[in-house]
Short mmCIF file of C-alpha atoms and ligand atoms in Angstrom, two decimals:
data_model
loop_
_atom_site.label_atom_id
_atom_site.label_comp_id
_atom_site.label_asym_id
_atom_site.label_seq_id
_atom_site.Cartn_x
_atom_site.Cartn_y
_atom_site.Cartn_z
CA MET A 247 0.21 0.03 0.12
CA ALA A 248 1.11 3.53 -0.66
CA SER A 249 1.69 5.93 1.99
CA GLU A 250 -1.32 7.71 3.83
CA PRO A 251 -2.70 10.78 2.18
CA GLU A 252 -2.36 14.02 4.16
CA VAL A 253 -5.82 14.48 5.65
CA ILE A 254 -6.28 18.82 5.81
CA ARG A 255 -9.66 20.18 7.36
CA ASP A 256 -8.78 23.62 7.39
CA LYS A 257 -8.93 25.92 4.15
CA THR A 258 -5.89 28.00 4.89
CA ALA A 259 -3.72 24.54 5.51
CA MET A 260 -5.15 23.34 2.26
CA ARG A 261 -4.19 26.48 0.24
CA ARG A 262 -0.63 26.48 1.92
CA TRP A 263 -0.33 22.79 1.18
CA SER A 264 -1.10 23.57 -2.73
CA ARG A 265 0.91 26.63 -3.00
CA SER A 266 4.06 25.07 -1.42
CA HIS A 267 4.17 22.23 -3.90
CA ARG A 268 3.23 24.36 -6.72
CA SER A 269 6.02 26.82 -5.78
CA LYS A 270 8.38 23.77 -6.38
CA GLY A 271 7.10 23.26 -9.86
CA LYS A 272 4.81 20.32 -9.08
CA THR A 273 1.56 19.96 -10.81
CA LEU A 274 -1.56 19.15 -9.25
CA ALA A 275 -4.86 17.28 -10.15
CA PHE A 276 -8.01 17.47 -8.21
CA VAL A 277 -11.10 15.40 -7.87
CA PRO A 278 -13.93 16.80 -5.98
CA THR A 279 -16.53 14.41 -4.16
CA MET A 280 -18.83 14.03 -1.55
CA GLY A 281 -17.39 10.87 0.01
CA PHE A 282 -18.60 7.39 0.34
CA LEU A 283 -16.22 6.38 -2.52
CA HIS A 284 -17.12 3.72 -5.00
CA GLU A 285 -15.14 2.36 -8.23
CA GLY A 286 -16.78 5.49 -10.19
CA HIS A 287 -14.91 7.85 -8.04
CA LEU A 288 -11.95 5.83 -7.93
CA ALA A 289 -11.79 5.77 -11.77
CA LEU A 290 -11.78 9.75 -11.65
CA VAL A 291 -8.88 9.78 -9.01
CA ARG A 292 -7.03 7.18 -11.22
CA ALA A 293 -7.31 9.44 -14.05
CA ALA A 294 -6.13 12.31 -11.88
CA GLY A 295 -3.11 10.54 -10.80
CA ASP A 296 -2.13 9.90 -14.55
CA LEU A 297 -2.46 13.54 -15.30
CA ALA A 298 -0.41 15.45 -12.63
CA ASP A 299 2.46 15.06 -10.00
CA LEU A 300 0.08 15.29 -7.09
CA THR A 301 -3.61 14.18 -6.50
CA VAL A 302 -6.02 16.05 -3.96
CA VAL A 303 -9.48 14.70 -3.41
CA SER A 304 -12.19 16.61 -1.36
CA ILE A 305 -14.57 15.02 0.56
CA TYR A 306 -17.30 17.49 1.45
CA VAL A 307 -21.07 17.31 1.67
CA ASN A 308 -22.14 20.56 0.28
CA PRO A 309 -25.39 22.01 2.14
CA GLY A 310 -25.53 24.55 -0.50
CA GLN A 311 -26.60 22.17 -3.27
CA PHE A 312 -29.56 20.28 -1.15
CA ALA A 313 -32.84 21.75 -1.02
CA PRO A 314 -34.45 21.27 2.59
CA SER A 315 -37.19 18.53 1.10
CA GLU A 316 -33.76 16.62 -0.25
CA ASP A 317 -31.57 13.76 1.25
CA LEU A 318 -28.89 15.86 2.97
CA ASP A 319 -29.20 13.93 6.05
CA ALA A 320 -29.64 10.68 4.68
CA TYR A 321 -26.49 10.93 2.31
CA PRO A 322 -24.10 8.28 3.45
CA ALA A 323 -20.79 8.68 4.81
CA ASP A 324 -17.49 6.64 5.41
CA LEU A 325 -14.55 8.74 5.86
CA ARG A 326 -12.52 5.88 7.41
CA GLY A 327 -13.24 3.72 4.51
CA ASP A 328 -12.70 6.55 2.00
CA LEU A 329 -9.20 7.36 3.40
CA TYR A 330 -8.16 3.69 3.22
CA LYS A 331 -9.17 3.58 -0.55
CA LEU A 332 -7.50 6.61 -1.44
CA ALA A 333 -4.37 5.49 0.51
CA ASP A 334 -4.39 2.55 -1.98
CA LEU A 335 -4.43 4.95 -4.90
CA GLY A 336 -1.53 6.93 -3.81
CA VAL A 337 -3.36 10.26 -3.20
CA HIS A 338 -1.48 13.01 -1.92
CA ALA A 339 -3.89 14.92 0.04
CA VAL A 340 -7.45 14.85 1.00
CA PHE A 341 -9.38 17.87 2.02
CA CYS A 342 -12.33 17.20 4.13
CA PRO A 343 -13.36 20.57 5.55
CA THR A 344 -16.32 20.65 8.28
CA ASN A 345 -17.87 23.79 6.95
CA LEU A 346 -16.76 25.70 3.98
CA TYR A 347 -19.57 28.40 4.68
CA ASP A 348 -18.17 29.35 8.20
CA TYR A 349 -16.49 32.53 7.93
CA GLY A 350 -15.65 32.94 11.27
CA GLU A 351 -17.03 35.57 14.03
CA GLY A 352 -19.60 37.91 12.56
CA GLY A 353 -19.58 36.06 9.15
CA GLY A 354 -22.31 33.60 10.40
CA ARG A 355 -21.53 29.95 10.76
CA GLY A 356 -23.96 28.40 8.25
CA ASP A 357 -24.55 25.62 11.01
CA VAL A 358 -26.34 23.47 8.67
CA GLN A 359 -27.28 20.27 11.09
CA ALA A 360 -28.42 22.23 14.03
CA ARG A 361 -30.84 24.59 12.66
CA ARG A 362 -32.31 22.64 9.50
CA THR A 363 -35.93 23.48 8.75
CA GLU A 364 -38.36 22.03 6.17
CA GLY A 365 -38.97 25.69 4.67
CA ALA A 366 -38.03 25.61 0.90
CA ILE A 367 -38.74 29.41 -0.01
CA GLY A 368 -36.52 32.39 0.89
CA SER A 369 -37.57 35.93 1.60
CA SER A 370 -37.05 36.88 -2.08
CA GLY A 371 -39.57 34.37 -3.05
CA SER A 372 -36.92 31.90 -4.70
CA PRO A 373 -36.22 28.23 -3.66
CA VAL A 374 -33.46 28.14 -0.81
CA SER A 375 -31.00 25.42 -0.11
CA CYS A 376 -30.41 23.57 3.29
CA LEU A 377 -27.61 26.48 4.03
CA GLU A 378 -30.13 29.38 3.92
CA ALA A 379 -33.15 27.41 5.43
CA ALA A 380 -30.93 26.35 8.37
CA ALA A 381 -29.39 29.85 9.14
CA GLY A 382 -32.06 32.34 7.87
CA ASP A 383 -30.52 35.47 7.13
CA GLY A 384 -27.62 35.00 9.26
CA SER A 385 -25.48 32.54 7.06
CA GLY A 386 -23.48 35.40 5.89
CA HIS A 387 -22.93 33.56 2.59
CA GLU A 388 -24.63 35.34 -0.33
CA THR A 389 -22.69 34.78 -3.35
CA TRP A 390 -23.84 32.29 -5.89
CA VAL A 391 -22.18 31.26 -9.03
CA ARG A 392 -25.14 30.87 -11.83
CA VAL A 393 -24.45 29.33 -15.15
CA GLU A 394 -27.63 30.62 -16.17
CA LYS A 395 -28.81 28.56 -19.34
CA LEU A 396 -27.09 25.40 -18.84
CA GLU A 397 -28.48 25.11 -15.21
CA ARG A 398 -32.40 25.47 -16.24
CA GLY A 399 -33.15 22.33 -17.81
CA LEU A 400 -32.95 18.35 -17.03
CA CYS A 401 -32.20 18.09 -13.11
CA GLY A 402 -32.48 21.96 -12.79
CA MET A 403 -36.37 21.58 -13.53
CA SER A 404 -36.90 19.57 -10.15
CA ARG A 405 -33.95 20.76 -8.22
CA PRO A 406 -33.85 24.57 -8.73
CA VAL A 407 -31.09 25.30 -6.15
CA PHE A 408 -28.76 22.42 -6.95
CA PHE A 409 -26.37 24.01 -9.90
CA ARG A 410 -26.22 27.09 -8.21
CA GLY A 411 -24.76 25.16 -5.33
CA VAL A 412 -22.57 23.00 -7.45
CA ALA A 413 -21.25 25.62 -9.47
CA THR A 414 -20.57 27.96 -6.17
CA ILE A 415 -18.85 25.27 -4.20
CA VAL A 416 -16.71 23.71 -7.14
CA ALA A 417 -15.88 27.82 -7.27
CA LYS A 418 -14.75 27.94 -3.89
CA LEU A 419 -13.02 24.61 -4.11
CA PHE A 420 -10.81 25.77 -7.12
CA ASN A 421 -10.15 28.79 -4.92
CA ILE A 422 -9.06 27.00 -1.99
CA VAL A 423 -7.03 23.98 -3.82
CA GLU A 424 -5.61 25.85 -6.73
CA PRO A 425 -5.37 22.77 -8.97
CA ASP A 426 -4.19 22.62 -12.70
CA ILE A 427 -6.65 20.06 -13.60
CA ALA A 428 -9.85 18.87 -12.31
CA VAL A 429 -11.58 15.64 -13.08
CA PHE A 430 -15.46 15.19 -13.15
CA GLY A 431 -17.56 12.18 -14.12
CA LYS A 432 -20.03 12.16 -17.03
CA LYS A 433 -22.61 10.47 -14.83
CA ASP A 434 -23.47 13.82 -13.52
CA TYR A 435 -23.60 15.10 -17.35
CA GLN A 436 -25.28 18.29 -16.79
CA GLN A 437 -23.06 19.02 -13.68
CA TRP A 438 -19.85 18.40 -16.09
CA ARG A 439 -20.90 20.73 -18.64
CA ILE A 440 -21.72 23.42 -16.17
CA ILE A 441 -18.42 23.46 -14.68
CA CYS A 442 -16.54 23.19 -18.06
CA ARG A 443 -18.86 26.64 -18.96
CA MET A 444 -18.01 28.11 -15.80
CA VAL A 445 -14.51 27.61 -15.90
CA ARG A 446 -14.44 29.09 -19.48
CA ASP A 447 -16.60 32.09 -18.43
CA LEU A 448 -14.88 33.07 -15.47
CA ASP A 449 -11.36 32.11 -16.62
CA PHE A 450 -10.66 29.94 -14.19
CA ALA A 451 -6.96 28.53 -14.70
CA VAL A 452 -8.16 25.06 -14.44
CA LYS A 453 -8.38 22.16 -16.91
CA ILE A 454 -11.61 20.26 -16.92
CA ILE A 455 -11.30 16.32 -17.77
CA GLY A 456 -14.53 14.67 -18.16
CA SER A 457 -14.35 10.88 -17.22
CA GLU A 458 -16.69 7.97 -18.61
CA ILE A 459 -19.23 6.61 -16.17
CA VAL A 460 -18.26 3.47 -14.20
CA ARG A 461 -21.00 0.81 -14.06
CA GLU A 462 -21.88 -2.24 -11.84
CA PHE A 463 -21.44 -5.54 -13.45
CA ASP A 464 -24.87 -5.39 -14.82
CA GLY A 465 -24.97 -1.97 -16.19
CA LEU A 466 -26.35 0.18 -13.16
CA ALA A 467 -24.61 3.24 -12.83
CA MET A 468 -22.44 3.55 -9.81
CA SER A 469 -23.67 5.97 -7.46
CA SER A 470 -23.43 6.55 -3.46
CA ARG A 471 -27.16 6.34 -3.54
CA ASN A 472 -27.40 2.83 -4.82
CA VAL A 473 -26.87 1.51 -1.08
CA ARG A 474 -30.31 2.98 -0.22
CA LEU A 475 -32.10 0.75 -2.98
CA SER A 476 -33.73 -2.13 -1.62
CA PRO A 477 -32.95 -5.35 -3.42
CA GLU A 478 -36.01 -5.10 -5.36
CA GLU A 479 -35.63 -1.48 -6.31
CA ARG A 480 -32.04 -2.39 -7.13
CA GLU A 481 -33.51 -5.06 -9.76
CA LYS A 482 -36.31 -2.48 -10.84
CA ALA A 483 -33.63 0.16 -11.60
CA LEU A 484 -31.53 -1.73 -14.09
CA SER A 485 -34.29 -0.67 -16.34
CA ILE A 486 -32.59 2.63 -16.63
CA TYR A 487 -29.44 1.29 -18.26
CA ASN A 488 -31.27 -1.47 -20.26
CA SER A 489 -33.79 1.20 -21.74
CA LEU A 490 -30.88 3.78 -22.60
CA SER A 491 -29.15 0.78 -24.10
CA LYS A 492 -32.21 0.11 -26.39
CA ALA A 493 -32.65 3.51 -27.23
CA LYS A 494 -29.23 4.23 -28.22
CA TYR A 495 -29.36 1.17 -30.60
CA ALA A 496 -32.62 2.53 -32.03
CA ALA A 497 -31.12 6.00 -32.56
CA LEU A 498 -28.27 4.51 -34.15
CA HIS A 499 -29.70 1.53 -36.27
CA GLU A 500 -33.46 2.04 -36.42
CA GLN A 501 -33.51 6.19 -37.20
CA SER A 502 -36.28 6.19 -34.44
CA THR A 503 -37.28 9.87 -33.98
CA CYS A 504 -36.29 11.41 -30.28
CA GLN A 505 -40.20 11.30 -29.52
CA GLU A 506 -40.00 7.62 -29.81
CA LEU A 507 -36.61 7.26 -28.21
CA ARG A 508 -38.21 9.12 -25.23
CA SER A 509 -41.28 7.01 -25.18
CA LEU A 510 -39.46 3.99 -25.19
CA VAL A 511 -37.13 4.89 -22.17
CA ILE A 512 -40.36 6.29 -20.50
CA GLN A 513 -42.27 3.19 -21.02
CA LEU A 514 -39.59 0.59 -20.06
CA VAL A 515 -38.85 2.33 -16.94
CA THR A 516 -42.29 3.07 -15.97
CA GLU A 517 -43.25 -0.66 -16.62
CA ALA A 518 -40.21 -1.49 -14.05
CA GLY A 519 -41.76 0.43 -11.52
CA GLY A 520 -39.83 3.67 -11.64
CA ARG A 521 -41.31 7.19 -11.48
CA ILE A 522 -39.62 9.28 -13.98
CA ASP A 523 -38.43 12.62 -13.33
CA TYR A 524 -37.40 13.21 -16.86
CA VAL A 525 -36.27 11.94 -19.97
CA GLU A 526 -34.47 14.22 -22.44
CA ILE A 527 -32.40 14.00 -25.41
CA VAL A 528 -30.02 16.76 -25.65
CA GLU A 529 -27.19 18.52 -27.65
CA GLN A 530 -24.06 17.33 -26.02
CA GLU A 531 -22.56 20.63 -25.28
CA SER A 532 -25.41 23.19 -25.12
CA LEU A 533 -27.89 20.64 -23.43
CA ILE A 534 -30.75 22.20 -25.79
CA PRO A 535 -33.31 19.47 -26.42
CA VAL A 536 -33.18 18.24 -30.18
CA GLU A 537 -35.88 16.65 -32.40
CA GLU A 538 -33.41 14.48 -34.34
CA ILE A 539 -30.12 12.96 -33.70
CA ASP A 540 -28.07 14.15 -36.50
CA SER A 541 -25.09 15.73 -34.42
CA PRO A 542 -23.74 14.53 -31.03
CA ALA A 543 -26.45 14.13 -28.66
CA VAL A 544 -27.07 12.43 -25.17
CA ILE A 545 -30.22 11.00 -23.47
CA CYS A 546 -30.55 11.70 -19.89
CA ILE A 547 -32.90 10.27 -17.59
CA ALA A 548 -33.69 10.83 -13.70
CA ALA A 549 -36.13 8.52 -12.22
CA TRP A 550 -37.10 7.50 -8.87
CA PHE A 551 -37.30 4.10 -7.26
CA GLY A 552 -38.55 4.15 -3.79
CA ALA A 553 -37.49 7.23 -1.90
CA VAL A 554 -34.14 7.31 -4.32
CA ARG A 555 -33.53 9.39 -7.08
CA LEU A 556 -31.12 8.19 -9.71
CA ILE A 557 -29.64 9.79 -12.85
CA ASP A 558 -28.01 8.23 -15.91
CA ASN A 559 -27.12 9.04 -19.28
CA MET A 560 -25.83 7.42 -22.74
CA GLU A 561 -23.90 9.67 -25.53
CA ILE A 562 -24.96 9.01 -28.80
CA ASN A 563 -22.59 10.05 -31.71
CA PRO A 564 -24.04 9.25 -34.90
P1 LIG B 662 -20.25 12.75 -5.72
O1 LIG B 662 -19.52 12.41 -4.60
O2 LIG B 662 -21.62 11.98 -6.14
O3 LIG B 662 -20.46 14.28 -5.82
O4 LIG B 662 -19.19 12.44 -7.06
C1 LIG B 662 -17.85 13.16 -7.31
C2 LIG B 662 -17.56 12.83 -8.81
O5 LIG B 662 -17.63 11.64 -9.06
C3 LIG B 662 -18.48 13.67 -9.52
O6 LIG B 662 -17.61 14.29 -10.63
C4 LIG B 662 -19.40 12.55 -10.26
O7 LIG B 662 -19.79 12.68 -11.67
C5 LIG B 662 -18.41 11.46 -10.43
N1 LIG B 662 -19.15 10.06 -10.27
C6 LIG B 662 -19.87 9.64 -9.36
N2 LIG B 662 -20.29 8.18 -9.78
C7 LIG B 662 -19.58 8.01 -10.72
C8 LIG B 662 -19.85 6.97 -11.59
N3 LIG B 662 -20.47 5.87 -11.58
N4 LIG B 662 -18.92 7.15 -12.89
C9 LIG B 662 -18.16 8.08 -13.01
N5 LIG B 662 -18.01 9.26 -12.57
C10 LIG B 662 -18.99 9.06 -11.40
#
């Protein structure tokens, strides 16, 4: 086994670590995660290891991207297991801050666990995250990064505060870790595209790499949320991968229309017992819905199995 990664909990110490290595000419690759690591995350970490001298992984469940009605409290965690897996891959530093919205005295603590409420609408009338719901006007945090068009469709429809929270926390992490390269999974396709756009639009000096989806032996996309599926739901959830595969085949070999492809996926997942949030076929970069697949597109789906919402996608390159 490689040596243990340095575990850093404080953002100033993280920045110091990063700067001291960069000043010696070392390049740094970064993989942001919310922990409870599985092979999907580890593939990103391996990719990062091949791209730079040093690898940093962050583990932080970000309250700014969860609505009060969502599963922040149920999000699984296993820091000890995560550190063990990361040591095995030769990761150099693991950044696991307690609260990235704690700005110290007078700045508000953003104490999310203690004062979480069920309220989902802020004083401005817009939906709020767990961060604001917990702290009211006292969170001290009021700056949000919005990638205005890309954040609107797909997951943004049913999770209105999600991408604002993701873009903001990734921007904060980039400013703290100061990596040369960051690796994101295409499993969260819209997230990956949003981060690419944010980096381009705001001139972050970070190269973004998109890493392919890692699946279980039978095709289910790996996700930290899969452990919350009952054995029956786990079986039913396989309809996501099976229906996407059939739709991809139909798109490439049967010239099916996008409407037919969507209907096929919706039918197969619904018949299996899933509840569809959305099924969309969109252009790969702009995420704008397409009628016909005559250029690179991606079929994206979100569906509920019991209390667990799963997402997946498949690129189609005609
Ligand atoms: P999360 O911990 O869910 O926030 O994920 C951290 C990173 O791992 C994100 O860039 C995800 O897209 C990526 N990721 C999660 N699951 C997979 C998977 N099955 N295949 C590839 N990347 C993944």
